Short mmCIF file of C-alpha atoms in Angstrom, two decimals:
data_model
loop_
_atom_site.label_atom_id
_atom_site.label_comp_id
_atom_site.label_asym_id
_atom_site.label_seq_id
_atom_site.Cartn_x
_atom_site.Cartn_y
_atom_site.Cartn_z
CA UNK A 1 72.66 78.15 -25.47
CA UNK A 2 75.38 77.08 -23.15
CA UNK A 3 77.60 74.14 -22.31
CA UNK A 4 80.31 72.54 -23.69
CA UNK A 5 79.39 69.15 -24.98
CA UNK A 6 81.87 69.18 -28.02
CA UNK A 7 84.62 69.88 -26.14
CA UNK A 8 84.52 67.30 -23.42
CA UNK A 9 86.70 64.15 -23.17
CA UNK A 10 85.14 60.57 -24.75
CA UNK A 11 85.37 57.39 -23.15
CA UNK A 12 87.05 55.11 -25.69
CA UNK A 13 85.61 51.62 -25.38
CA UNK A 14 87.83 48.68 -25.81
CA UNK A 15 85.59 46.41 -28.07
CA UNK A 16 83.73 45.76 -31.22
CA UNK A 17 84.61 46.90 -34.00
CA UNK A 18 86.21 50.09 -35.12
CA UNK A 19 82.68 51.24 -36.46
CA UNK A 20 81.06 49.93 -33.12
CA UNK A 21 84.06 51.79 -30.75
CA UNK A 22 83.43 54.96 -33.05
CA UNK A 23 79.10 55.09 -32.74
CA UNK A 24 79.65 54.43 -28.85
CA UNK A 25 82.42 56.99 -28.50
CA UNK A 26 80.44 59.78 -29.87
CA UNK A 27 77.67 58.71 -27.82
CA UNK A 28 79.45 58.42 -24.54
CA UNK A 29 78.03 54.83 -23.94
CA UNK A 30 79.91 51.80 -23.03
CA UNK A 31 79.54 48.87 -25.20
CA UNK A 32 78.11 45.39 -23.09
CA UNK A 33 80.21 42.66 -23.00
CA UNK A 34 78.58 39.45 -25.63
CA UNK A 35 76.36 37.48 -23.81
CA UNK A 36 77.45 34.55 -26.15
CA UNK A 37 80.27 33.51 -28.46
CA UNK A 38 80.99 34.65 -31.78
CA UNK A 39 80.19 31.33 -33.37
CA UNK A 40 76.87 30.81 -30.93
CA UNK A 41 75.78 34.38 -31.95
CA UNK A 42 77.30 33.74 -35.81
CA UNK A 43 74.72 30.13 -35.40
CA UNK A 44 71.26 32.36 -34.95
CA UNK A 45 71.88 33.36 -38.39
CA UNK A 46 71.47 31.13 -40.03
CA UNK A 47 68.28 28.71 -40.55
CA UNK A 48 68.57 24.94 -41.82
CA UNK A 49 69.12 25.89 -45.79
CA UNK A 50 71.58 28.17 -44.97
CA UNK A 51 73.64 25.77 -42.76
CA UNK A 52 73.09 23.28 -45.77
CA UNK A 53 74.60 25.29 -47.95
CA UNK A 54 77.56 26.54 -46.03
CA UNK A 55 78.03 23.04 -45.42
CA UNK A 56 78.44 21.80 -49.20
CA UNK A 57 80.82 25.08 -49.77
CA UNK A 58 82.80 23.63 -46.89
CA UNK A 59 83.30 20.29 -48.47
CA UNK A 60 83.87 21.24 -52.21
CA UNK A 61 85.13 21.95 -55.10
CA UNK A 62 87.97 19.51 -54.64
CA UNK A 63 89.26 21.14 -58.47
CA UNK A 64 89.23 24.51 -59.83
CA UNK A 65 86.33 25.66 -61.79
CA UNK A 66 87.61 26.97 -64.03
CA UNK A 67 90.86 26.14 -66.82
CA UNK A 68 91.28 29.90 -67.36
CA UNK A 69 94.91 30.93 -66.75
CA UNK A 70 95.84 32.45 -63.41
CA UNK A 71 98.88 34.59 -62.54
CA UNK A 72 99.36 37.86 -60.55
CA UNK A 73 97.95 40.06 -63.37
CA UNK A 74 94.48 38.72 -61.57
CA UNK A 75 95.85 40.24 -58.02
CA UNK A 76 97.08 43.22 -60.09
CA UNK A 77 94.13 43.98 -61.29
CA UNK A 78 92.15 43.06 -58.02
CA UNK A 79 94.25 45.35 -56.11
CA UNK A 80 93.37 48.96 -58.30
CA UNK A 81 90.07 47.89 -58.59
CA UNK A 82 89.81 48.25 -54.00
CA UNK A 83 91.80 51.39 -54.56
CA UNK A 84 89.69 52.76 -56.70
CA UNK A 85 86.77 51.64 -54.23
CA UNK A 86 87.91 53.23 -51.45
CA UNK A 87 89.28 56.21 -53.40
CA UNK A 88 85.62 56.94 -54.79
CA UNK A 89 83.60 56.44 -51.26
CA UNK A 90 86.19 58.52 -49.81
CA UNK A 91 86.25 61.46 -52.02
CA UNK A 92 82.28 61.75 -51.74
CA UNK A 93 82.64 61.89 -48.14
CA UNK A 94 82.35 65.43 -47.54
CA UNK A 95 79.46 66.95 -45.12
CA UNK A 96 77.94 70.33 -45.35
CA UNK A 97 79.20 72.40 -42.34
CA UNK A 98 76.71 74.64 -43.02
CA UNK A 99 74.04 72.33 -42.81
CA UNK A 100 71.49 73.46 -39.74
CA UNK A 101 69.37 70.43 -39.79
CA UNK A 102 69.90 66.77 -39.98
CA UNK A 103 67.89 65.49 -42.94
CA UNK A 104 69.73 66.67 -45.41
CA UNK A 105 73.09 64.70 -43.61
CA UNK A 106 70.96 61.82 -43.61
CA UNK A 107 70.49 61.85 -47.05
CA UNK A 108 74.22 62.10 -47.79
CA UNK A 109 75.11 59.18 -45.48
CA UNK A 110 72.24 57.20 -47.17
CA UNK A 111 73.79 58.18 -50.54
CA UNK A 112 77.30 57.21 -49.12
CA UNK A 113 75.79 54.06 -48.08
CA UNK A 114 74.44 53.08 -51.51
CA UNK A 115 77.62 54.14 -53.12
CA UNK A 116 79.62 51.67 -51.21
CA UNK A 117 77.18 48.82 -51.74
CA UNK A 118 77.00 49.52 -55.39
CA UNK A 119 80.77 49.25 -55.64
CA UNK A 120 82.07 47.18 -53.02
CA UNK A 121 79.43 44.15 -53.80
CA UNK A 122 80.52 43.85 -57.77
CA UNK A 123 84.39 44.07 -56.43
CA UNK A 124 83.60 41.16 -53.83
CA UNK A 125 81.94 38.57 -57.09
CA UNK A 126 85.14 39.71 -59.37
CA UNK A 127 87.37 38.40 -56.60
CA UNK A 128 85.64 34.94 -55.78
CA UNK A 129 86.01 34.60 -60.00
CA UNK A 130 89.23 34.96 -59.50
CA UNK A 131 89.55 32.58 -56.98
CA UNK A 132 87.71 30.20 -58.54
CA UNK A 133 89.98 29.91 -60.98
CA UNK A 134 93.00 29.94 -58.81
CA UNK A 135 93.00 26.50 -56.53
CA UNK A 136 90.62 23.60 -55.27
CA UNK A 137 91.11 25.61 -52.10
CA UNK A 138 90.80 29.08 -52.94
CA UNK A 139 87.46 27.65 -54.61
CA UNK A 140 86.26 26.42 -51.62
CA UNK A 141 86.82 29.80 -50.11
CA UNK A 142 84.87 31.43 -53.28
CA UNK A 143 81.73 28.99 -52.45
CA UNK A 144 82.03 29.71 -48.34
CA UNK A 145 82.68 33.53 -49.42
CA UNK A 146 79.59 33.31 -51.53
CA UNK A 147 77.36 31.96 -48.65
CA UNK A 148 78.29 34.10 -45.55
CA UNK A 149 77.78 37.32 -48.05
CA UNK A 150 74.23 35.71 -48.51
CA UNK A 151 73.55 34.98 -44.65
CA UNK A 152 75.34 37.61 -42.84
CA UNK A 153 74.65 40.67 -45.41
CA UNK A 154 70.93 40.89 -44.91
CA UNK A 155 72.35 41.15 -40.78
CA UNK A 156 74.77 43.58 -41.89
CA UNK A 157 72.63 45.98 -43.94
CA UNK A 158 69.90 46.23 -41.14
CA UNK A 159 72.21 46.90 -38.50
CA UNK A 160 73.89 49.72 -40.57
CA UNK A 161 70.10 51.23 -41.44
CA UNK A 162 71.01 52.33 -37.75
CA UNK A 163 73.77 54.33 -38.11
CA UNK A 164 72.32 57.85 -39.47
CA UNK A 165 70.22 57.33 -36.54
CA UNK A 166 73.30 57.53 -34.00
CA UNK A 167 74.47 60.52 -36.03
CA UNK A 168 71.36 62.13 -35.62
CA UNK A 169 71.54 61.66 -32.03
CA UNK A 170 75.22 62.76 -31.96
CA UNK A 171 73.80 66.10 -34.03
CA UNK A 172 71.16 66.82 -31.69
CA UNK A 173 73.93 66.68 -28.89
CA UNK A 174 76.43 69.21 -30.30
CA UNK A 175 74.20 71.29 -31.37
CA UNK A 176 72.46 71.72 -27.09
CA UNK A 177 75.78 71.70 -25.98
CA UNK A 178 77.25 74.09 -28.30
CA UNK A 179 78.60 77.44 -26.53
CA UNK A 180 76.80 80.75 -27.54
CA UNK A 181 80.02 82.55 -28.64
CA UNK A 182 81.07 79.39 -31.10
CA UNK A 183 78.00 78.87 -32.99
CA UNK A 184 79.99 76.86 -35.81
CA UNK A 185 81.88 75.11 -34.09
CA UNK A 186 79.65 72.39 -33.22
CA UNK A 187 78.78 71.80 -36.87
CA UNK A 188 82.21 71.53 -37.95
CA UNK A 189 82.41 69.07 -35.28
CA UNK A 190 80.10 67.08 -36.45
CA UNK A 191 81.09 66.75 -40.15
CA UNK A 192 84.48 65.91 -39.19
CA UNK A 193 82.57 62.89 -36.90
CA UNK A 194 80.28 62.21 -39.43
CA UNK A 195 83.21 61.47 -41.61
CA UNK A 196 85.43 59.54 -39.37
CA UNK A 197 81.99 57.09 -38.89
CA UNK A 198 81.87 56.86 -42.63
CA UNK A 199 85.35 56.03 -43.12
CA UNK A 200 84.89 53.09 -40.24
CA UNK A 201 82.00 52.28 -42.14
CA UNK A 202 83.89 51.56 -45.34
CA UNK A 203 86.75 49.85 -43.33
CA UNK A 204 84.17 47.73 -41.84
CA UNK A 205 82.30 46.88 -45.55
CA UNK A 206 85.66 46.17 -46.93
CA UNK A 207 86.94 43.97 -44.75
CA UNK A 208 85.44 40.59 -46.70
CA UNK A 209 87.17 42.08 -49.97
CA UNK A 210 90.35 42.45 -48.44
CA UNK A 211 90.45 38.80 -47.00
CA UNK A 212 89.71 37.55 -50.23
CA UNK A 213 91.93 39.57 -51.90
CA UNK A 214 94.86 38.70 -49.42
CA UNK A 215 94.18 34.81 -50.52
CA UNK A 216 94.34 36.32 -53.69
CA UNK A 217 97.75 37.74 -53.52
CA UNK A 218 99.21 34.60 -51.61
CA UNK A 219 98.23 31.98 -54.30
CA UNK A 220 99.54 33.69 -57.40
CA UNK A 221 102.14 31.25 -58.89
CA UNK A 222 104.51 33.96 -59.84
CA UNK A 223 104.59 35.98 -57.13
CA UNK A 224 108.31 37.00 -55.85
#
């Protein structure tokens, strides 16, 4: 087998998402321009209920829900808890280089992909608690929080069902192009990948935590 596929330069798209940049880098494909705006595309989301809903977040709680005290221990506490989040998906994120087929990476990314659900979702309810209990406002954010994780998560989780699919594309790849005198090269090549699309998967996941935990930080009443 000749070629030299893993070696050769990527185009590096200039939109999306770091996730979406990443997929179409390693597949040397360009990424369309949006036919529509984020808020028309954001609209086709959601059905009648849902915009009913998002609409009552949007014009309540005008109180805290809660009278339990707030202070920066919450933020504290918020804070270790997404370290330890993204210090547990990232230590399981190590590929088999010795791995000759794909299934078995496919079941790792699954696995990867359930671990970061099964962590990141109870993280995202303990921080929308603690807003709740921090302002009328930061409430309101809770209850909006609350209704885009319902509307846009079911979006979310199909469209990263996709993803071991581009890896297995991006496999198939390195493994034709990979020169006959550097048989392992290719598959250390594509566990380093695979883990750099992981990581931007994570990034990606936790971006709804962070916001909330940024509002967090900003409304503790004791903070220097």
């Amino acid at each position: 087998m000749t070629g030299s596929l893993a070696l050769a330069p990527r185009r590096i798209p200039l939109s999306g998402s770091g996730l979406i940049r990443l997929l179409a880098t390693l597949g040397d494909t360009d990424i369309p321009a949006p036919k529509d705006s984020f808020s028309d595309g954001l609209c086709r989301w959601f059905d009648w209920t849902d915009a009913i809903s998002l609409s009552s977040a949007l014009d309540g709680p005008q109180a805290a829900l809660t009278d339990a005290p707030f202070s920066r221990t919450a933020a504290t506490a918020a804070e270790r808890e997404c370290r330890r989040v993204r210090d547990t998906v990232t230590q399981l994120a190590a590929p088999d280089p010795t791995t000759d087929d794909f299934p078995p990476h496919r079941q790792r990314y699954l696995g990867w992909q359930q671990a970061m659900e099964s962590n990141i979702g109870p993280l995202r309810r303990k921080l929308r608690a603690s807003l709740l209990a921090a302002s009328p406002a930061l409430a309101r954010l809770a209850a909006v929080d609350a209704v885009m994780e319902k509307v846009i998560g079911a979006h979310e989780r199909t469209l990263l069902a996709t993803v071991p699919a581009w890896l297995e594309q991006h496999f198939e790849r390195l493994r034709r192009g990979s020169p006959d005198d550097q048989p392992d090269r290719w598959r250390q090549t594509f566990c380093q990948d695979m883990r750099e699309v992981l990581l931007a998967e994570l990034d990606l996941r936790m971006q709804p935590v962070e916001g909330l935990l940024e509002a967090l930080r900003g409304s503790s009443p004791d903070q220097p």
